[in-house]
Each structure stands twice: as C-alpha cells, then as structure tokens.
GROMACS .gro file of C-alpha atoms in nm:
model
  411
    1MET     CA    1  10.362   6.577  15.999
    2LYS     CA    2  10.588   6.302  15.913
    3LYS     CA    3  10.825   6.479  15.704
    4ASP     CA    4  10.852   6.786  15.937
    5LYS     CA    5  10.965   6.564  16.206
    6HIS     CA    6  11.229   6.380  15.979
    7ARG     CA    7  11.375   6.718  15.866
    8GLN     CA    8  11.444   6.820  16.237
    9GLN     CA    9  11.721   6.572  16.220
   10PHE     CA   10  11.920   6.800  15.979
   11PRO     CA   11  12.077   7.066  16.149
   12ALA     CA   12  12.133   7.244  15.824
   13LEU     CA   13  11.750   7.240  15.703
   14ALA     CA   14  11.679   7.471  16.009
   15ASN     CA   15  11.765   7.834  15.810
   16LYS     CA   16  11.774   7.786  15.438
   17ALA     CA   17  11.579   7.618  15.175
   18TYR     CA   18  11.841   7.370  15.029
   19PHE     CA   19  11.835   7.229  14.699
   20ASN     CA   20  12.216   7.135  14.650
   21TYR     CA   21  12.177   6.776  14.740
   22GLY     CA   22  12.354   6.656  14.415
   23GLY     CA   23  12.641   6.839  14.523
   24GLN     CA   24  12.638   6.732  14.918
   25GLY     CA   25  12.342   6.622  15.125
   26PRO     CA   26  12.311   6.757  15.461
   27LEU     CA   27  12.433   6.557  15.747
   28PRO     CA   28  12.158   6.411  16.026
   29GLU     CA   29  12.259   6.481  16.350
   30SER     CA   30  12.239   6.118  16.463
   31ALA     CA   31  12.501   6.085  16.208
   32LEU     CA   32  12.717   6.336  16.340
   33GLU     CA   33  12.703   6.180  16.699
   34ALA     CA   34  12.786   5.854  16.560
   35ILE     CA   35  13.089   5.970  16.409
   36TYR     CA   36  13.203   6.162  16.689
   37GLY     CA   37  13.113   5.867  16.939
   38ALA     CA   38  13.339   5.643  16.683
   39TYR     CA   39  13.606   5.872  16.692
   40LYS     CA   40  13.604   5.890  17.090
   41ARG     CA   41  13.591   5.542  17.148
   42VAL     CA   42  13.900   5.514  16.907
   43GLN     CA   43  14.104   5.721  17.145
   44VAL     CA   44  13.963   5.564  17.448
   45GLY     CA   45  14.069   5.221  17.314
   46GLY     CA   46  14.393   5.330  17.170
   47PRO     CA   47  14.427   5.395  16.818
   48PHE     CA   48  14.687   5.140  16.760
   49SER     CA   49  14.566   4.835  16.960
   50GLY     CA   50  14.431   4.495  16.938
   51GLU     CA   51  14.082   4.631  17.023
   52ILE     CA   52  14.050   4.896  16.809
   53GLY     CA   53  14.246   4.685  16.494
   54ALA     CA   54  13.941   4.435  16.567
   55TRP     CA   55  13.672   4.720  16.567
   56VAL     CA   56  13.783   4.860  16.238
   57VAL     CA   57  13.791   4.524  16.091
   58GLN     CA   58  13.387   4.500  16.216
   59GLU     CA   59  13.327   4.839  16.127
   60ALA     CA   60  13.453   4.819  15.765
   61MET     CA   61  13.220   4.464  15.708
   62LEU     CA   62  12.916   4.609  15.847
   63THR     CA   63  12.966   4.915  15.620
   64ARG     CA   64  13.001   4.694  15.317
   65ARG     CA   65  12.687   4.505  15.433
   66ALA     CA   66  12.467   4.795  15.452
   67ILE     CA   67  12.614   4.912  15.124
   68ALA     CA   68  12.581   4.628  14.960
   69SER     CA   69  12.227   4.559  15.064
   70GLU     CA   70  12.102   4.917  14.898
   71LEU     CA   71  12.251   4.780  14.572
   72ALA     CA   72  12.134   4.432  14.598
   73VAL     CA   73  12.497   4.296  14.557
   74PRO     CA   74  12.678   4.068  14.783
   75PRO     CA   75  12.961   4.258  15.033
   76GLU     CA   76  13.238   4.112  14.882
   77THR     CA   77  13.176   4.292  14.582
   78ILE     CA   78  13.189   4.624  14.730
   79ALA     CA   79  13.531   4.807  14.804
   80LEU     CA   80  13.521   5.102  15.035
   81THR     CA   81  13.701   5.427  14.861
   82GLU     CA   82  13.704   5.828  14.962
   83ASP     CA   83  13.465   5.928  14.702
   84VAL     CA   84  13.295   5.879  14.316
   85THR     CA   85  13.644   5.996  14.125
   86VAL     CA   86  13.845   5.730  14.315
   87GLY     CA   87  13.605   5.430  14.257
   88CYS     CA   88  13.568   5.587  13.887
   89ASN     CA   89  13.990   5.567  13.899
   90ILE     CA   90  14.002   5.240  13.973
   91ALA     CA   91  13.793   5.078  13.743
   92LEU     CA   92  13.971   5.323  13.451
   93TRP     CA   93  14.348   5.249  13.557
   94GLY     CA   94  14.314   4.910  13.649
   95ILE     CA   95  14.219   4.815  13.295
   96ASP     CA   96  14.554   4.661  13.108
   97TRP     CA   97  14.503   4.895  12.817
   98ARG     CA   98  14.709   4.860  12.481
   99SER     CA   99  14.771   5.132  12.227
  100GLY     CA  100  14.483   5.125  11.950
  101ASP     CA  101  14.223   5.022  12.263
  102HIS     CA  102  13.905   5.227  12.206
  103LEU     CA  103  13.736   5.400  12.493
  104LEU     CA  104  13.382   5.559  12.494
  105LEU     CA  105  13.212   5.803  12.719
  106SER     CA  106  12.923   6.037  12.717
  107ASP     CA  107  12.934   6.425  12.625
  108ALA     CA  108  12.761   6.426  12.992
  109GLU     CA  109  13.069   6.282  13.208
  110HIS     CA  110  13.169   6.489  13.488
  111PRO     CA  111  13.509   6.728  13.442
  112GLY     CA  112  13.685   6.464  13.674
  113ILE     CA  113  13.587   6.173  13.502
  114ALA     CA  114  13.691   6.334  13.124
  115ALA     CA  115  14.026   6.466  13.247
  116SER     CA  116  14.110   6.082  13.391
  117VAL     CA  117  14.024   5.963  13.031
  118MET     CA  118  14.221   6.246  12.857
  119GLU     CA  119  14.535   6.079  13.045
  120LEU     CA  120  14.465   5.768  13.003
  121GLN     CA  121  14.421   5.865  12.612
  122ARG     CA  122  14.825   6.034  12.648
  123ARG     CA  123  14.966   5.772  12.839
  124PHE     CA  124  14.862   5.442  12.689
  125ASN     CA  125  14.740   5.582  12.329
  126ILE     CA  126  14.397   5.504  12.329
  127GLU     CA  127  14.120   5.606  12.102
  128VAL     CA  128  13.867   5.799  12.289
  129SER     CA  129  13.524   5.891  12.137
  130VAL     CA  130  13.243   6.065  12.290
  131CYS     CA  131  12.876   5.991  12.203
  132PRO     CA  132  12.606   6.263  12.222
  133LEU     CA  133  12.388   6.175  12.489
  134VAL     CA  134  12.284   6.522  12.606
  135ALA     CA  135  12.056   6.581  12.279
  136THR     CA  136  11.861   6.222  12.422
  137LEU     CA  137  11.687   6.441  12.686
  138ASN     CA  138  11.369   6.505  12.503
  139GLY     CA  139  11.343   6.242  12.247
  140GLY     CA  140  11.566   5.953  12.085
  141ASP     CA  141  11.747   5.701  12.199
  142ALA     CA  142  12.013   5.663  12.426
  143VAL     CA  143  12.059   5.308  12.369
  144ALA     CA  144  12.119   5.324  11.987
  145VAL     CA  145  12.362   5.619  12.026
  146ILE     CA  146  12.557   5.436  12.207
  147ALA     CA  147  12.530   5.109  12.018
  148SER     CA  148  12.611   5.303  11.676
  149TYR     CA  149  12.986   5.447  11.842
  150LEU     CA  150  13.100   5.117  11.966
  151GLN     CA  151  13.369   4.963  11.767
  152PRO     CA  152  13.550   4.626  11.729
  153ASN     CA  153  13.800   4.753  11.979
  154THR     CA  154  13.569   4.905  12.241
  155ARG     CA  155  13.697   4.808  12.590
  156LEU     CA  156  13.500   5.027  12.821
  157LEU     CA  157  13.211   5.253  12.809
  158VAL     CA  158  13.151   5.507  13.078
  159ILE     CA  159  12.839   5.667  13.136
  160SER     CA  160  12.658   5.816  13.462
  161HIS     CA  161  12.327   5.658  13.559
  162ILE     CA  162  12.183   5.999  13.597
  163LEU     CA  163  12.349   6.268  13.393
  164TRP     CA  164  12.466   6.545  13.664
  165ASN     CA  165  12.416   6.808  13.452
  166THR     CA  166  12.007   6.760  13.264
  167GLY     CA  167  11.939   6.481  13.524
  168GLN     CA  168  11.800   6.234  13.262
  169VAL     CA  169  11.803   5.881  13.391
  170LEU     CA  170  11.983   5.621  13.113
  171PRO     CA  171  11.808   5.292  13.118
  172LEU     CA  172  12.121   5.113  13.280
  173ALA     CA  173  12.002   4.726  13.191
  174GLU     CA  174  11.962   4.809  12.839
  175ILE     CA  175  12.305   4.980  12.782
  176VAL     CA  176  12.465   4.691  12.930
  177LYS     CA  177  12.298   4.432  12.767
  178VAL     CA  178  12.439   4.608  12.409
  179CYS     CA  179  12.757   4.654  12.530
  180HIS     CA  180  12.792   4.291  12.655
  181GLN     CA  181  12.641   4.140  12.369
  182GLY     CA  182  12.701   4.350  12.076
  183TYR     CA  183  12.408   4.552  11.921
  184GLU     CA  184  12.309   4.623  11.552
  185PRO     CA  185  12.140   4.973  11.520
  186PRO     CA  186  11.839   5.044  11.259
  187LEU     CA  187  11.957   5.177  10.913
  188ALA     CA  188  11.749   5.455  10.966
  189PRO     CA  189  11.846   5.671  11.229
  190PRO     CA  190  11.793   5.954  11.374
  191TYR     CA  191  11.803   5.862  11.710
  192LEU     CA  192  11.887   6.182  11.867
  193GLY     CA  193  11.526   6.353  11.761
  194GLY     CA  194  11.565   6.741  11.674
  195GLY     CA  195  11.670   6.689  11.335
  196GLN     CA  196  12.008   6.535  11.449
  197GLU     CA  197  12.173   6.202  11.328
  198VAL     CA  198  12.433   5.949  11.480
  199ARG     CA  199  12.702   5.790  11.274
  200GLN     CA  200  12.547   5.571  10.996
  201GLU     CA  201  12.801   5.276  10.955
  202SER     CA  202  12.611   4.948  11.047
  203LEU     CA  203  12.763   4.775  11.392
  204SER     CA  204  12.820   4.414  11.415
  205VAL     CA  205  12.762   4.216  11.648
  206GLN     CA  206  13.080   4.242  11.918
  207ASN     CA  207  13.314   3.961  11.918
  208HIS     CA  208  13.392   4.046  12.287
  209GLN     CA  209  13.275   4.209  12.616
  210VAL     CA  210  13.301   4.581  12.652
  211ARG     CA  211  13.271   4.646  13.008
  212VAL     CA  212  13.061   4.927  13.138
  213LEU     CA  213  13.180   5.158  13.410
  214VAL     CA  214  12.930   5.393  13.597
  215ASP     CA  215  12.941   5.728  13.785
  216ALA     CA  216  12.706   5.680  14.025
  217ALA     CA  217  12.717   5.994  14.175
  218GLN     CA  218  12.366   6.146  14.143
  219SER     CA  219  12.171   5.749  14.138
  220VAL     CA  220  12.265   5.592  14.490
  221GLY     CA  221  12.009   5.713  14.726
  222VAL     CA  222  11.779   5.775  14.467
  223LEU     CA  223  11.693   5.502  14.244
  224PRO     CA  224  11.557   5.176  14.367
  225LEU     CA  225  11.934   4.936  14.263
  226ASP     CA  226  11.971   4.590  14.182
  227LEU     CA  227  12.323   4.594  14.029
  228ILE     CA  228  12.291   4.237  13.981
  229ASP     CA  229  12.024   4.210  13.744
  230SER     CA  230  12.188   4.540  13.562
  231GLY     CA  231  12.453   4.290  13.467
  232VAL     CA  232  12.692   4.620  13.513
  233ASP     CA  233  13.050   4.606  13.558
  234PHE     CA  234  13.157   4.867  13.809
  235TYR     CA  235  12.936   5.165  13.970
  236ALA     CA  236  13.125   5.413  14.170
  237PHE     CA  237  12.968   5.582  14.392
  238THR     CA  238  12.958   5.810  14.682
  239GLY     CA  239  12.788   5.864  15.073
  240HIS     CA  240  12.804   6.231  15.115
  241LYS     CA  241  12.546   6.300  14.811
  242TRP     CA  242  12.180   6.167  14.829
  243TRP     CA  243  12.243   5.936  15.098
  244CYS     CA  244  12.321   6.222  15.293
  245GLY     CA  245  12.661   6.092  15.491
  246PRO     CA  246  12.963   6.216  15.581
  247GLU     CA  247  13.219   6.333  15.279
  248GLY     CA  248  13.508   6.171  15.220
  249LEU     CA  249  13.331   5.825  15.197
  250GLY     CA  250  13.214   5.628  14.915
  251GLY     CA  251  13.278   5.281  14.745
  252LEU     CA  252  13.269   5.056  14.403
  253TYR     CA  253  13.101   4.794  14.301
  254VAL     CA  254  13.289   4.547  14.106
  255SER     CA  255  13.106   4.247  13.944
  256ALA     CA  256  13.232   3.894  14.019
  257ASP     CA  257  13.335   3.896  13.623
  258ALA     CA  258  13.478   4.197  13.590
  259LEU     CA  259  13.711   4.142  13.897
  260THR     CA  260  13.899   3.869  13.716
  261ASP     CA  261  14.080   4.106  13.456
  262LEU     CA  262  14.073   4.478  13.673
  263HIS     CA  263  14.411   4.505  13.844
  264PRO     CA  264  14.449   4.725  14.160
  265VAL     CA  265  14.617   5.087  14.078
  266PHE     CA  266  14.745   5.121  14.417
  267ILE     CA  267  14.841   4.822  14.661
  268GLY     CA  268  14.799   4.873  15.028
  269TRP     CA  269  14.795   4.602  15.351
  270ARG     CA  270  14.367   4.642  15.362
  271GLY     CA  271  14.373   4.445  15.014
  272ILE     CA  272  14.631   4.204  15.040
  273VAL     CA  273  14.657   3.856  15.193
  274THR     CA  274  15.000   3.820  15.408
  275ASP     CA  275  15.149   3.490  15.558
  276ALA     CA  276  15.242   3.410  15.937
  277ASN     CA  277  15.560   3.611  15.823
  278ALA     CA  278  15.418   3.942  15.715
  279LYS     CA  279  15.486   3.823  15.376
  280PRO     CA  280  15.256   3.934  15.089
  281MET     CA  281  15.130   3.638  14.945
  282GLY     CA  282  14.861   3.786  14.709
  283LEU     CA  283  14.561   3.992  14.677
  284LYS     CA  284  14.213   3.960  14.880
  285PRO     CA  285  13.970   3.752  14.692
  286GLY     CA  286  13.704   4.024  14.658
  287ALA     CA  287  13.685   4.393  14.565
  288GLN     CA  288  13.844   4.484  14.920
  289ARG     CA  289  14.155   4.403  14.672
  290TYR     CA  290  14.118   4.765  14.580
  291GLU     CA  291  14.138   4.925  14.914
  292ILE     CA  292  14.459   5.025  15.042
  293ALA     CA  293  14.520   5.141  15.362
  294THR     CA  294  14.473   5.414  15.713
  295SER     CA  295  14.117   5.540  15.675
  296ALA     CA  296  13.882   5.782  15.853
  297TYR     CA  297  13.701   5.476  16.013
  298PRO     CA  298  13.468   5.674  16.241
  299LEU     CA  299  13.298   5.764  15.874
  300TYR     CA  300  13.159   5.393  15.873
  301ALA     CA  301  12.936   5.494  16.134
  302GLY     CA  302  12.829   5.804  15.996
  303LEU     CA  303  12.738   5.679  15.650
  304ARG     CA  304  12.534   5.358  15.794
  305ASN     CA  305  12.333   5.571  16.047
  306ALA     CA  306  12.261   5.803  15.732
  307ILE     CA  307  12.136   5.512  15.517
  308ALA     CA  308  11.947   5.353  15.801
  309LEU     CA  309  11.756   5.738  15.879
  310GLN     CA  310  11.637   5.692  15.516
  311HIS     CA  311  11.500   5.383  15.563
  312GLU     CA  312  11.292   5.563  15.880
  313TRP     CA  313  11.094   5.759  15.662
  314GLY     CA  314  10.999   5.496  15.369
  315THR     CA  315  11.132   5.230  15.136
  316VAL     CA  316  11.374   5.360  14.834
  317VAL     CA  317  11.068   5.296  14.598
  318GLU     CA  318  10.857   5.530  14.852
  319ARG     CA  319  11.144   5.768  14.868
  320TYR     CA  320  11.186   5.780  14.492
  321GLY     CA  321  10.835   5.825  14.421
  322GLU     CA  322  10.841   6.145  14.623
  323ILE     CA  323  11.121   6.277  14.474
  324CYS     CA  324  10.926   6.236  14.151
  325ARG     CA  325  10.634   6.408  14.270
  326LEU     CA  326  10.859   6.689  14.400
  327SER     CA  327  11.064   6.751  14.109
  328LYS     CA  328  10.721   6.733  13.887
  329TYR     CA  329  10.578   7.028  14.133
  330LEU     CA  330  10.934   7.211  14.089
  331TRP     CA  331  10.946   7.160  13.718
  332GLU     CA  332  10.564   7.263  13.679
  333GLY     CA  333  10.673   7.585  13.873
  334LEU     CA  334  10.953   7.689  13.683
  335SER     CA  335  10.785   7.637  13.335
  336GLU     CA  336  10.513   7.883  13.461
  337LEU     CA  337  10.794   8.150  13.491
  338SER     CA  338  10.839   8.417  13.233
  339HIS     CA  339  11.210   8.423  13.156
  340VAL     CA  340  11.282   8.049  13.248
  341GLU     CA  341  11.269   7.729  13.005
  342CYS     CA  342  11.362   7.414  13.161
  343LEU     CA  343  11.574   7.191  12.996
  344ARG     CA  344  11.358   6.859  12.998
  345THR     CA  345  11.043   6.925  12.857
  346SER     CA  346  10.871   6.674  13.057
  347ALA     CA  347  10.862   6.568  13.445
  348PRO     CA  348  11.213   6.516  13.563
  349GLU     CA  349  11.271   6.134  13.615
  350ALA     CA  350  11.472   6.190  13.920
  351GLY     CA  351  11.564   6.507  14.181
  352LEU     CA  352  11.775   6.725  13.949
  353VAL     CA  353  11.563   6.994  13.751
  354SER     CA  354  11.818   7.179  13.532
  355PHE     CA  355  11.677   7.496  13.391
  356ARG     CA  356  11.816   7.837  13.217
  357LEU     CA  357  11.739   8.208  13.159
  358THR     CA  358  11.666   8.351  12.852
  359ASN     CA  359  11.608   8.720  12.946
  360GLY     CA  360  12.043   8.763  12.949
  361MET     CA  361  12.075   8.744  13.340
  362PRO     CA  362  12.416   8.558  13.411
  363HIS     CA  363  12.323   8.241  13.558
  364LYS     CA  364  12.604   8.289  13.839
  365LYS     CA  365  12.445   8.610  13.925
  366LEU     CA  366  12.066   8.449  13.988
  367VAL     CA  367  12.250   8.176  14.193
  368ASP     CA  368  12.422   8.441  14.442
  369LEU     CA  369  12.065   8.678  14.469
  370LEU     CA  370  11.894   8.325  14.578
  371GLU     CA  371  12.214   8.257  14.835
  372LYS     CA  372  12.125   8.589  14.998
  373GLN     CA  373  11.785   8.505  15.061
  374GLY     CA  374  11.875   8.150  15.205
  375ILE     CA  375  11.786   7.939  14.928
  376MET     CA  376  12.095   7.716  14.801
  377VAL     CA  377  12.123   7.583  14.407
  378ARG     CA  378  12.388   7.578  14.190
  379THR     CA  379  12.507   7.644  13.823
  380ILE     CA  380  12.642   7.435  13.555
  381LEU     CA  381  12.865   7.526  13.293
  382ASN     CA  382  12.776   7.260  13.041
  383PRO     CA  383  12.497   7.276  12.939
  384ASP     CA  384  12.496   7.634  13.051
  385CYS     CA  385  12.189   7.657  13.350
  386VAL     CA  386  12.100   7.633  13.660
  387ARG     CA  387  12.040   7.299  13.884
  388ALA     CA  388  11.829   7.270  14.162
  389CYS     CA  389  11.784   6.916  14.362
  390VAL     CA  390  11.468   6.805  14.527
  391HIS     CA  391  11.517   6.512  14.812
  392TYR     CA  392  11.223   6.325  14.916
  393PHE     CA  393  11.232   6.543  15.221
  394THR     CA  394  11.221   6.872  15.050
  395THR     CA  395  10.874   7.053  15.111
  396GLU     CA  396  10.622   7.208  14.867
  397ALA     CA  397  10.697   7.528  15.101
  398GLU     CA  398  11.040   7.524  15.005
  399ILE     CA  399  10.979   7.472  14.632
  400ASP     CA  400  10.713   7.736  14.647
  401LYS     CA  401  11.013   7.987  14.780
  402LEU     CA  402  11.274   7.897  14.535
  403VAL     CA  403  11.026   7.965  14.243
  404GLY     CA  404  10.866   8.236  14.404
  405GLU     CA  405  11.209   8.454  14.457
  406ILE     CA  406  11.317   8.378  14.107
  407ALA     CA  407  11.005   8.534  13.976
  408ILE     CA  408  11.098   8.844  14.189
  409GLN     CA  409  11.459   8.863  14.095
  410LEU     CA  410  11.334   8.842  13.727
  411VAL     CA  411  11.123   9.153  13.722
   0.00000   0.00000   0.00000
C-alpha cells in the first residue's frame, strides 16, 4: 500500500501512534542520511576551506530555492533562520517603532511571540491590543473582528495562519487586504457569534499601510500556499513540524515592499556586502540581509530531502486533502465519545484536532496515560484542551487506536 511504504521511511513511526506533528514532525531516514553525509563532506573537505566555503553558498542557494518553490515566491525573498520565533523576532524588532505606535495581535498567538510583543511595548512605549479570534472558531467573521480593532496608528498586525491551539484556518488574503487597504466594518455586529460583540466604533479607511506578520508554524507543509497572491508582508516558518525536516532550520519570507523598511535585528557576514578589502559596504539586496553568520549547514540537505519526500507521496493539494479527510475522521470519532467535547462544532480545516474532557479528568493525566500506551498527543493550556495532529500519512488504524484508548481511559 502506498501509505504503508511511505511510512516505512520514518523510524519514529515504527513503534508508536504519533499525533504531535504540530510540535515536531518525525525525520525520515533519508533526511538523516543526507544530514550525516553533509557533515562528513564538511570534515573530509576541511571545515574552513575554499571548497567547503563554495559548497555552503551552493547549499544555501538550493535550500532557498526549494523553500521558495513551496511558498510560490522568489528565492531572494527568503531568509534562512533557525525557527519560527527567530523569524517573527526579525520582523517584530526590525520595524522602526515610535512611542505611541499601535501593534495588534490575536488572542491565539504562541506565548513566545506574545512575550516578544510585551518587551516591545516596554522598550518602545507602543500601544498593544489583543483582538478575540478564538471566539470565531465556530461562527463569526475573523476579518471583521480584526478590522474593528485597527486604529489610525496601527503599524503591525500579528496573527497565525492556522491557530496553533484550535486549528482554525484564518482567511489570510482577506485579512491582508483589510490591513493594506483599510476597512470600515458594518454598524451592526456581532461578528463573533455566541452573543459576543466586538468594539462598536466605526473604522475609517486607513491612510497608511498596516504590515502583516504571520506565524506560519502550523501552515507551512499543510496548506497550498501562494504568498505573492496573499499579499502578506512577513511569513515566519519552520522546517521541523509539518515538513518533517530537522529541528534548527526555518525561514522568513519578506515581501519586496516590506523589505524597504525592515531593518536587520542582528548583522553578520552572511547578510552584508564587502569591498575588496573586506570593508562593509552595505546590506545584501534581498532577504538574505537578515541572515547572520555560521549555521549548521548540513541541515540544509536534510530539509530539502524532507520536502522532496513529501512530493513523492503527492502534490500539496493532494496532501492537504488527505489531512482534512483524516482530521475529519478523527473529529467524528471523538465526537461520538461520552465526556469528550471537540472545540470545533464542524469538521476541522487542517490537521489540528483539539478537544476537552467533560468528566473532570485533568488533560495532562489523559496525555500521560496515552503515552504509556504508545500514543503521542499533547495538552494546550489556553484554551485548556488536548491537541491531536494528523498528517497525510497518518492511518485510520492509528486514529481508531487513539479514539479507542481514550474511550477506555474515560470509563
């Protein structure tokens, strides 16, 4: 069977039912071999030699091209980073903030990003607002909620493409359009559903562009993407989750327009241009200006291998379709259990399926009990729930095992 053969390439899947792709994907054997082979080549060639120096440049170029192809963007718009958080911090701290500027983020952002925003607020005396997107999971208009929280002094919106806690997929292109062109919400909310209302004041058309920074931890490797078409300014992602690449390697997309006023947070030799005497002459023309210095270059081969392996199974559209089919299968199974309540009242839009227990059992206890049975899920603290992730190569048998074991534990 096609899926069984594909799964055999992932050593981590041999002895467990794995549902933590949103935390870290398992590395395929071929990617492990590519990483080892690259490390060995560096040592055989001489870690600091002309040969390996040229090889590093080539590896970086090939990796940017592979990533750019997945995001439908030019390679020069990609900066190679360590992870999503580094990418987000490049965008957050590279803006020339002024006292009184306004930053808007959603109530579903990862604590690491929220903490960075708190430090920006402390250091630059900016205004920060939080818009309630979690409440739009089962009804309401996320675009209208965001629009109602924009202010004349708003400079940046920070959101996730897929919310890491609930699995909701946000309409990115529509949100970017609101931020770039301005929006006046209807005079008669509610937009959230459930009787909740957002702020009532009318929002006039913006006379300046609000940049949009996206935490793409849960969307890269899942959704078919065209970042040029979406118009997004900054898109920070990692290779170690849904791409199943090595930890320690990710990237940041910076649009050509946003590049003009985003300053580097750190500066190193990889991001600058020098003259014949090694004197710095300025920054490199593309997003490479945000790269710094020495990195674990052999990881590049591992990530390219992992991305290529995804295509061996099917196109991104086919893989996304299978993710949605399997997440619906899990959601339906969980919905039939007593004392289990899925956060979504309709089928999931991606691979994240979050649910809560209604019988009083602590979620951490259930996660620990499942792990003893070789089933890997995780807790989420806000909202308080358990999260299970399905990939395109998850099997229905694994899902049946998860649902069945939960039913046993809740008896």
